[in-house]
Coordinates of C-alpha atoms and ligand atoms in Angstrom, one line a residue:
X1056 CA 0.0 0.0 0.0
X1057 CA 1.3 3.4 -1.0
X1058 CA 1.9 5.4 2.3
X1059 CA 0.5 8.8 2.6
X1060 CA 2.7 11.4 4.3
X1061 CA 3.5 15.1 3.9
X1062 CA 6.7 14.0 2.1
X1063 CA 4.9 11.7 -0.3
X1064 CA 2.3 14.3 -1.1
X1065 CA 4.9 17.0 -1.9
X1066 CA 7.0 14.5 -3.9
X1067 CA 3.9 13.5 -6.0
X1068 CA 3.0 17.2 -6.5
X1069 CA 6.4 17.9 -7.8
X1070 CA 6.0 15.0 -10.2
X1071 CA 2.7 16.4 -11.6
X1072 CA 0.7 14.0 -9.4
X1073 CA 1.6 11.0 -11.5
X1074 CA 2.0 7.6 -10.1
X1075 CA -0.7 7.5 -7.4
X1076 CA -2.0 3.9 -7.1
X1077 CA -5.7 2.9 -6.9
X1078 CA -6.8 3.1 -3.3
X1079 CA -8.0 -0.5 -3.2
X1080 CA -8.1 -3.5 -5.5
X1081 CA -11.3 -4.0 -7.4
X1082 CA -11.6 -7.7 -6.8
X1083 CA -13.6 -10.4 -8.6
X1084 CA -15.3 -13.0 -6.4
X1085 CA -13.3 -16.2 -5.6
X1086 CA -15.2 -19.5 -5.2
X1087 CA -14.6 -19.6 -1.4
X1088 CA -13.8 -17.4 1.6
X1089 CA -13.3 -18.0 5.3
X1090 CA -15.6 -15.1 6.0
X1091 CA -18.0 -13.2 3.8
X1092 CA -19.3 -9.8 4.9
X1093 CA -22.6 -8.8 3.4
X1094 CA -22.7 -5.0 3.1
X1095 CA -19.9 -2.6 2.2
X1096 CA -20.8 0.3 4.5
X1097 CA -18.5 1.6 7.2
X1098 CA -19.4 -1.2 9.7
X1099 CA -18.8 -4.0 7.1
X1100 CA -15.5 -2.5 5.9
X1101 CA -14.3 -1.9 9.5
X1102 CA -15.2 -5.5 10.4
X1103 CA -13.1 -6.9 7.5
X1104 CA -10.2 -4.6 8.4
X1105 CA -10.1 -5.7 12.0
X1106 CA -10.6 -9.4 11.1
X1107 CA -7.5 -9.1 9.0
X1108 CA -5.5 -6.8 11.3
X1109 CA -6.3 -8.2 14.7
X1110 CA -7.3 -11.8 14.1
X1111 CA -5.2 -12.7 11.1
X1112 CA -8.2 -13.7 9.0
X1113 CA -7.4 -12.4 5.6
X1114 CA -9.4 -14.7 3.3
X1115 CA -12.3 -12.3 3.6
X1116 CA -14.7 -10.8 1.0
X1117 CA -17.0 -7.8 1.4
X1118 CA -20.0 -8.1 -0.9
X1119 CA -21.7 -4.8 -1.7
X1120 CA -24.8 -4.6 -3.9
X1121 CA -24.0 -1.0 -4.9
X1122 CA -20.8 0.9 -4.2
X1123 CA -19.0 1.0 -0.9
X1124 CA -20.2 3.7 1.4
X1125 CA -23.3 4.3 -0.8
X1126 CA -25.7 3.3 1.9
X1127 CA -26.2 5.1 5.2
X1128 CA -22.4 5.5 5.7
X1129 CA -22.3 8.1 2.9
X1130 CA -25.7 9.7 3.8
X1131 CA -25.4 10.6 7.5
X1132 CA -24.7 13.8 9.3
X1133 CA -21.6 12.4 10.9
X1134 CA -22.3 13.2 14.5
X1135 CA -20.0 11.3 16.9
X1136 CA -20.6 11.1 20.7
X1137 CA -20.7 8.5 23.4
X1138 CA -22.8 10.2 26.2
X1139 CA -25.6 7.6 26.1
X1140 CA -27.5 6.8 29.3
X1141 CA -27.0 3.2 30.0
X1142 CA -23.6 1.8 31.0
X1143 CA -23.7 -0.8 28.2
X1144 CA -24.3 1.9 25.6
X1145 CA -21.8 4.3 27.0
X1146 CA -19.1 1.5 27.0
X1147 CA -20.0 0.6 23.4
X1148 CA -20.0 4.1 22.0
X1149 CA -16.9 5.2 24.0
X1150 CA -15.0 2.2 22.7
X1151 CA -15.7 3.7 19.3
X1152 CA -14.7 7.3 20.3
X1153 CA -11.4 6.0 21.6
X1154 CA -10.8 4.3 18.2
X1155 CA -11.8 7.5 16.4
X1156 CA -9.2 9.4 18.3
X1157 CA -6.4 7.4 16.6
X1158 CA -8.1 6.3 13.4
X1159 CA -6.4 8.5 10.9
X1160 CA -3.0 7.3 12.1
X1161 CA -4.1 3.7 12.3
X1162 CA -5.5 3.7 8.7
X1163 CA -2.8 6.2 7.4
X1164 CA -5.8 8.0 5.9
X1165 CA -7.2 11.3 7.0
X1166 CA -10.8 10.6 8.2
X1167 CA -11.0 14.3 9.4
X1168 CA -12.2 13.4 12.9
X1169 CA -13.0 16.7 14.5
X1170 CA -13.7 16.6 18.2
X1171 CA -15.4 20.0 18.2
X1172 CA -18.0 19.1 20.9
X1173 CA -21.6 18.0 20.7
X1174 CA -24.1 20.2 22.5
X1175 CA -27.5 18.8 23.3
X1176 CA -30.1 21.4 24.1
X1177 CA -32.7 21.3 26.8
X1178 CA -36.0 23.1 26.2
X1179 CA -38.2 22.1 29.2
X1180 CA -38.0 20.8 32.7
X1181 CA -38.1 17.2 31.5
X1182 CA -35.2 17.8 29.2
X1183 CA -33.2 19.3 32.0
X1184 CA -33.8 16.4 34.3
X1185 CA -33.0 13.8 31.6
X1186 CA -29.8 15.5 30.5
X1187 CA -28.6 16.0 34.1
X1188 CA -29.3 12.3 34.7
X1189 CA -27.2 11.6 31.6
X1190 CA -24.4 13.8 32.8
X1191 CA -24.3 12.0 36.2
X1192 CA -24.6 8.5 34.7
X1193 CA -21.8 9.2 32.1
X1194 CA -19.4 10.6 34.7
X1195 CA -19.9 7.5 36.9
X1196 CA -19.1 5.4 33.8
X1197 CA -16.0 7.5 33.1
X1198 CA -17.5 9.2 30.0
X1199 CA -17.2 13.0 29.7
X1200 CA -20.4 15.0 29.7
X1201 CA -21.2 18.3 31.4
X1202 CA -24.1 20.6 32.0
X1203 CA -24.1 24.1 30.6
X1204 CA -26.5 27.0 31.5
X1205 CA -28.2 28.7 28.6
X1206 CA -25.6 31.5 28.6
X1207 CA -22.8 29.0 28.6
X1208 CA -24.4 27.3 25.6
X1209 CA -24.4 30.6 23.8
X1210 CA -20.8 31.2 24.8
X1211 CA -19.9 27.8 23.3
X1212 CA -22.0 28.3 20.2
X1213 CA -22.4 32.1 19.5
X1214 CA -25.0 32.0 16.7
X1215 CA -27.4 30.1 19.0
X1216 CA -30.5 32.1 20.0
X1217 CA -31.2 32.0 23.7
X1218 CA -33.7 35.0 23.8
X1219 CA -36.7 33.2 25.3
X1220 CA -39.0 36.0 24.3
X1221 CA -38.5 35.2 20.6
X1222 CA -38.5 31.4 20.7
X1223 CA -41.2 28.8 20.6
X1224 CA -38.9 26.4 22.5
X1225 CA -36.6 28.4 24.7
X1226 CA -33.1 27.1 25.4
X1227 CA -32.8 26.3 29.1
X1228 CA -29.4 24.8 29.1
X1229 CA -27.5 21.9 27.5
X1230 CA -25.4 18.8 27.9
X1231 CA -21.9 19.1 26.3
X1232 CA -19.6 16.3 25.3
X1233 CA -16.4 18.0 24.3
X1234 CA -14.8 14.8 22.9
X1235 CA -17.7 14.4 20.5
X1236 CA -17.7 15.9 17.1
X1237 CA -17.7 14.8 13.4
X1238 CA -15.7 13.0 10.8
X1239 CA -15.8 12.8 7.0
X1240 CA -18.0 9.9 6.3
X1241 CA -16.7 9.0 2.7
X1242 CA -13.2 9.1 4.0
X1243 CA -14.1 6.6 6.7
X1244 CA -15.4 4.1 4.0
X1245 CA -12.4 4.7 1.7
X1246 CA -9.9 4.6 4.5
X1247 CA -11.1 1.3 5.8
X1248 CA -11.5 -0.1 2.3
X1249 CA -7.9 0.9 1.4
X1250 CA -6.4 -0.6 4.6
X1251 CA -8.5 -3.8 4.4
X1252 CA -7.6 -4.3 0.8
X1253 CA -3.9 -3.9 1.6
X1254 CA -4.3 -6.7 4.1
X1255 CA -5.7 -9.0 1.4
X1256 CA -9.5 -8.5 1.9
X1257 CA -11.5 -8.6 -1.4
X1258 CA -13.8 -5.7 -1.9
X1259 CA -16.5 -6.7 -4.4
X1260 CA -18.9 -4.0 -5.5
X1261 CA -22.1 -4.4 -7.7
X1262 CA -22.5 -7.8 -6.1
X1263 CA -25.9 -8.3 -4.4
X1264 CA -26.4 -11.3 -2.1
X1265 CA -29.7 -13.0 -3.1
X1266 CA -29.7 -16.1 -1.0
X1267 CA -27.9 -17.7 2.0
X1268 CA -27.1 -21.3 1.7
X1269 CA -27.2 -23.7 4.7
X1270 CA -26.0 -27.3 4.9
X1271 CA -27.7 -30.4 6.4
X1272 CA -26.6 -29.4 9.9
X1273 CA -28.2 -26.0 9.5
X1274 CA -24.9 -24.1 9.4
X1275 CA -24.2 -21.6 6.7
X1276 CA -22.2 -22.9 3.7
X1277 CA -22.2 -19.8 1.5
X1278 CA -24.2 -17.2 -0.4
X1279 CA -25.7 -16.8 -3.9
X1280 CA -25.1 -13.5 -5.5
X1281 CA -25.7 -11.6 -8.7
X1282 CA -22.1 -12.5 -9.5
X1283 CA -22.4 -16.2 -8.8
X1284 CA -22.3 -18.6 -5.8
X1285 CA -19.6 -18.2 -3.1
X1286 CA -18.8 -20.7 -0.4
X1287 CA -18.2 -19.2 3.0
X1288 CA -17.2 -20.7 6.4
X1289 CA -18.8 -17.7 8.2
X1290 CA -21.1 -14.9 7.1
X1291 CA -21.4 -11.5 8.8
X1292 CA -24.5 -9.5 7.8
X1293 CA -24.0 -5.8 8.1
X1294 CA -26.8 -4.5 5.8
X1295 CA -28.3 -1.7 7.8
X1296 CA -31.8 -0.9 6.5
X1297 CA -31.9 -4.1 4.4
X1298 CA -30.9 -6.4 7.3
X1299 CA -34.4 -8.0 7.7
X1300 CA -34.4 -8.8 4.0
X1301 CA -31.0 -10.5 4.1
X1302 CA -31.6 -12.3 7.4
X1303 CA -34.9 -13.7 6.0
X1304 CA -32.7 -15.5 3.4
X1305 CA -31.4 -17.6 6.3
X1306 CA -34.9 -18.0 7.7
X1307 CA -34.5 -15.6 10.6
X1308 CA -37.1 -12.9 11.5
X1309 CA -35.5 -9.8 13.0
X1310 CA -36.9 -7.4 15.6
X1311 CA -36.4 -4.5 13.2
X1312 CA -38.3 -1.8 11.3
X1313 CA -36.8 0.2 8.5
X1314 CA -37.6 3.9 8.2
X1315 CA -36.4 6.7 5.9
X1316 CA -34.3 9.3 7.7
X1317 CA -33.2 12.4 5.9
X1318 CA -30.7 15.2 5.9
X1319 CA -30.0 18.3 4.0
X1320 CA -27.2 20.8 3.4
X1321 CA -27.2 24.5 2.8
X1322 CA -25.2 26.7 0.4
X1323 CA -21.6 27.1 1.8
X1324 CA -21.1 29.8 4.4
X1325 CA -18.0 31.2 6.2
X1326 CA -17.2 29.2 9.4
X1327 CA -20.1 30.1 11.8
X1328 CA -21.2 27.0 13.7
X1329 CA -18.2 25.9 15.8
X1330 CA -19.7 22.7 17.2
X1331 CA -22.5 20.2 16.7
X1332 CA -25.8 21.3 18.1
X1333 CA -28.7 18.8 18.7
X1334 CA -32.2 19.3 19.9
X1335 CA -34.0 16.0 20.4
X1336 CA -37.2 17.8 21.6
X1337 CA -37.7 19.8 18.5
X1338 CA -36.0 17.2 16.3
X1339 CA -33.2 19.1 14.6
X1340 CA -29.4 18.9 14.6
X1341 CA -26.8 21.0 12.8
X1342 CA -23.1 21.3 12.2
X1343 CA -21.0 22.9 9.6
X1344 CA -18.9 20.9 7.1
X1345 CA -15.3 21.8 6.2
X1346 CA -16.7 23.0 2.8
X1347 CA -18.9 25.5 4.7
X1348 CA -22.3 23.9 4.2
X1349 CA -24.7 23.7 7.1
X1350 CA -25.3 20.0 7.6
X1351 CA -28.8 19.6 9.0
X1352 CA -30.5 16.3 10.1
X1353 CA -34.2 15.6 10.6
X1354 CA -36.2 12.9 12.3
X1355 CA -37.4 9.6 10.7
X1356 CA -40.6 9.4 8.7
X1357 CA -43.6 8.1 10.7
X1358 CA -44.0 5.2 8.3
X1359 CA -41.8 2.2 7.4
X1360 CA -40.4 2.3 3.9
X1361 CA -37.5 1.4 1.7
X1362 CA -37.4 4.6 -0.3
X1363 CA -34.2 6.5 0.2
X1364 CA -36.0 9.9 0.6
X1365 CA -38.1 11.2 3.4
X1366 CA -41.4 13.3 3.5
X1367 CA -41.2 17.0 2.7
X1368 CA -43.1 17.9 5.9
X1369 CA -40.4 16.3 8.0
X1370 CA -37.7 18.6 6.4
X1371 CA -40.0 21.6 6.8
X1372 CA -40.5 20.9 10.5
X1373 CA -36.7 20.6 11.0
X1374 CA -36.0 23.8 9.2
X1375 CA -38.7 25.6 11.4
X1376 CA -36.7 24.4 14.4
X1377 CA -33.4 25.4 13.0
X1378 CA -34.7 28.9 12.2
X1379 CA -36.0 29.2 15.8
X1380 CA -32.6 28.2 17.2
X1381 CA -30.6 30.2 14.7
X1382 CA -32.6 33.1 13.3
X1383 CA -29.6 34.3 11.4
X1384 CA -30.0 31.3 9.1
X1385 CA -33.5 32.2 7.9
X1386 CA -32.4 33.4 4.6
X1387 CA -29.8 30.7 3.9
X1388 CA -30.7 28.5 0.9
X1389 CA -30.8 24.8 1.0
X1390 CA -28.8 23.0 -1.7
X1391 CA -29.6 19.3 -1.4
X1392 CA -31.6 16.8 0.6
X1393 CA -31.5 13.0 0.6
X1394 CA -32.5 10.1 2.7
X1395 CA -31.3 6.7 3.9
X1396 CA -33.0 3.6 5.3
X1397 CA -32.3 3.1 9.0
X1398 CA -33.0 -0.2 10.8
X1399 CA -34.6 0.5 14.2
X1400 CA -34.9 -1.9 17.1
X1401 CA -37.7 -1.6 19.7
X1402 CA -35.2 -0.3 22.3
X1403 CA -33.1 1.8 19.8
X1404 CA -30.0 -0.1 20.7
X1405 CA -28.0 -2.2 18.2
X1406 CA -27.7 -6.0 17.8
X1407 CA -24.1 -7.1 17.5
X1408 CA -24.2 -10.9 18.0
X1409 CA -24.1 -14.5 17.0
X1410 CA -27.4 -15.9 15.7
X1411 CA -29.1 -19.3 16.2
X1412 CA -27.8 -20.3 12.8
X1413 CA -24.2 -21.6 13.2
X1414 CA -21.7 -19.5 11.2
X1415 CA -24.2 -16.6 10.8
X1416 CA -23.5 -13.3 12.6
X1417 CA -25.5 -10.0 12.5
X1418 CA -24.6 -6.4 13.1
X1419 CA -27.6 -4.1 12.8
X1420 CA -30.2 -2.0 14.5
X1421 CA -28.0 1.1 14.7
X1422 CA -31.0 3.1 13.5
X1423 CA -30.4 6.8 13.3
X1424 CA -27.1 6.8 15.2
X1425 CA -24.6 4.2 14.0
X1426 CA -22.0 6.3 12.2
X1427 CA -20.4 7.3 15.5
X1428 CA -20.0 3.6 16.3
X1429 CA -18.3 2.6 13.0
X1430 CA -14.8 1.7 14.3
X1431 CA -16.0 0.2 17.6
X1432 CA -18.7 -1.8 15.9
X1433 CA -16.3 -3.2 13.3
X1434 CA -13.8 -4.0 16.0
X1435 CA -16.2 -5.8 18.2
X1436 CA -18.0 -7.6 15.3
X1437 CA -14.6 -8.9 14.0
X1438 CA -13.9 -10.3 17.5
X1439 CA -17.4 -11.9 17.6
X1440 CA -16.9 -13.6 14.2
X1441 CA -13.3 -14.6 14.7
X1442 CA -13.8 -16.1 18.2
X1443 CA -17.4 -17.2 17.8
X1444 CA -18.3 -15.4 21.0
X1445 CA -19.0 -11.8 21.8
X1446 CA -16.5 -9.4 23.3
X1447 CA -17.6 -8.3 26.9
X1448 CA -18.6 -4.9 25.5
X1449 CA -21.0 -6.2 22.9
X1450 CA -22.2 -9.2 25.0
X1451 CA -25.4 -7.4 26.1
X1452 CA -26.4 -6.5 22.5
X1453 CA -28.0 -9.8 21.6
X1454 CA -31.1 -10.6 19.7
X1455 CA -32.4 -12.7 22.6
X1456 CA -32.7 -9.6 24.8
X1457 CA -36.1 -8.9 23.1
X1458 CA -37.3 -12.4 24.1
X1459 CA -35.9 -12.2 27.6
X1460 CA -36.8 -8.5 28.3
X1461 CA -33.2 -7.5 29.0
X1462 CA -33.6 -4.3 27.0
X1463 CA -31.0 -1.5 26.8
X1464 CA -33.7 1.1 26.4
X1465 CA -32.1 4.2 24.9
X1466 CA -35.4 4.9 23.2
X1467 CA -37.0 5.7 26.6
X1468 CA -33.9 7.4 27.7
X1469 CA -33.5 9.9 24.9
X1470 CA -36.3 9.7 22.4
X1471 CA -33.8 9.9 19.5
X1472 CA -30.3 8.7 19.5
X1473 CA -28.3 10.3 16.6
Ligands
LIG1315 C1 -29.8 11.0 7.0 C2 -29.1 10.2 8.0 C3 -28.4 10.8 9.1 C4 -27.7 10.1 10.0 N1 -27.0 10.8 10.9 C5 -26.2 10.1 11.8 C6 -25.3 10.8 12.7 O1 -25.3 12.1 12.6 N2 -24.5 10.1 13.5 C7 -24.6 8.8 13.6 O2 -23.9 8.2 14.4 N3 -25.4 8.1 12.7 C8 -26.2 8.7 11.8 N4 -26.9 8.0 10.9 C9 -27.0 6.5 11.0 C10 -25.7 6.0 10.3 O3 -25.6 6.5 9.0 C11 -25.9 4.4 10.2 O4 -26.2 3.9 11.5 C12 -24.6 3.8 9.8 O5 -24.0 4.5 8.7 C13 -24.8 2.4 9.4 O6 -23.6 1.9 8.8 P1 -23.6 0.5 8.1 O7 -22.2 0.3 7.5 O8 -24.2 -0.5 9.0 O9 -24.7 0.7 6.9 P2 -24.6 1.1 5.4 O10 -23.6 2.2 5.2 O11 -26.0 1.4 5.0 O12 -24.1 -0.2 4.7 C14 -24.9 -1.3 4.5 C15 -24.7 -1.7 3.0 O13 -25.3 -3.0 2.8 C16 -25.6 -3.0 1.4 N5 -26.5 -4.1 1.2 C17 -27.8 -4.2 1.6 N6 -28.4 -5.3 1.1 C18 -27.4 -6.0 0.5 C19 -27.3 -7.3 -0.2 N7 -28.4 -8.1 -0.3 N8 -26.2 -7.7 -0.8 C20 -25.1 -6.9 -0.7 N9 -25.1 -5.6 -0.1 C21 -26.2 -5.3 0.5 C22 -26.1 -1.6 1.1 O14 -26.0 -1.3 -0.2 C23 -25.2 -0.8 2.0 O15 -24.1 -0.2 1.3 C24 -27.7 8.7 10.0 C25 -28.3 8.0 8.9 C26 -29.0 8.7 8.0 C27 -29.7 8.0 6.9

């Protein structure tokens, strides 16, 4: 793999930028792999990378029906944080944040991780109580989170409106996680693809999995795809909004619903929003990209669907909220909007586990908030596949928790979990 460094970039620039290699090999499917990963999003790519890097399993293929990163990985608003309420969740997401902190160096690829702080606004007494509870719970779990007054929120994010007389939902304070922030989502997919490919992983695009084969014992034996049949010792399904469809191929019914979730970006502005601001109560979140666009996220549609676009009224509602919080942005024009299909579990926590089918593993249910988990999810899923048992951090995130009632109920804790 060609190494990126300041020296190599200057040397290539002096040579008219000739001689850069392709970032990863465009592989054709082999007849057999030790592990097949279904889904070339960030989580699938990260899983393959850690399988090769940490477990020495390099005969691995990632099968992606479209192009890598073309699912939710390339469609999200890139918010990264770990201040979830329950200890299980905080440990899971903080494992990811710790990996984010060294990811560019690990991959030798600039994923533009920017810990600019995530500020979650409180608009009523209930919000204040919930966020203070989060702050205390997080601190007990060793995860940073702090309470700010309304004025302190304004000091941290100057364009924020805190004049209660002009607002429908006044800002009463906020919870701030300073280690939270954003990263460049395409770079995450490309960085993992490049590093995994360099370790021998085959990245196979335009290859849709259409069936999962099982032998007489019930264990998986391979997959059928639009590019032919492939034998596999183990199969990891990481297909986000399409997980139910893929798992149904193995005869498993998942506790998931798939909803459209949308985002939009504005015309580019000078740097004006220094952090990420989220409001769960009025369903809007905003940050500013390095290109200057305001990146704005909305809530899910009310109805399940597989269309990668959301309802216009949802975007309207979100922009109402943004204009209430940031009156200066009322005349900013929106450039693009799009949607992704998010897979939502009843307790809004993911499933990262073995299944009852030998050799079949599933990583799903990240819903509206899985981008932040990408490195941690891949790392733990690789452990689960390689050792055929979960890592202690993902051990609680089973499918069986919905049968046994051992929920990790972030839905009740926060209403939304971006
Ligand atoms: C608008 C929006 C905003 C969001 N904002 C945030 C945010 O700010 N912060 C955050 O943490 N999270 C956010 N998320 C959620 C986050 O994007 C996802 O949880 C995360 O990207 C999931 O990653 P993944 O790799 O599992 O899925 P994906 O990137 O969707 O990858 C799954 C892949 O599987 C492929 N696939 C499906 N079926 C098959 C098949 N049969 N054969 C082969 N391939 C198949 C798909 O083509 C897809 O590429 C947001 C999501 C959306 C849509």
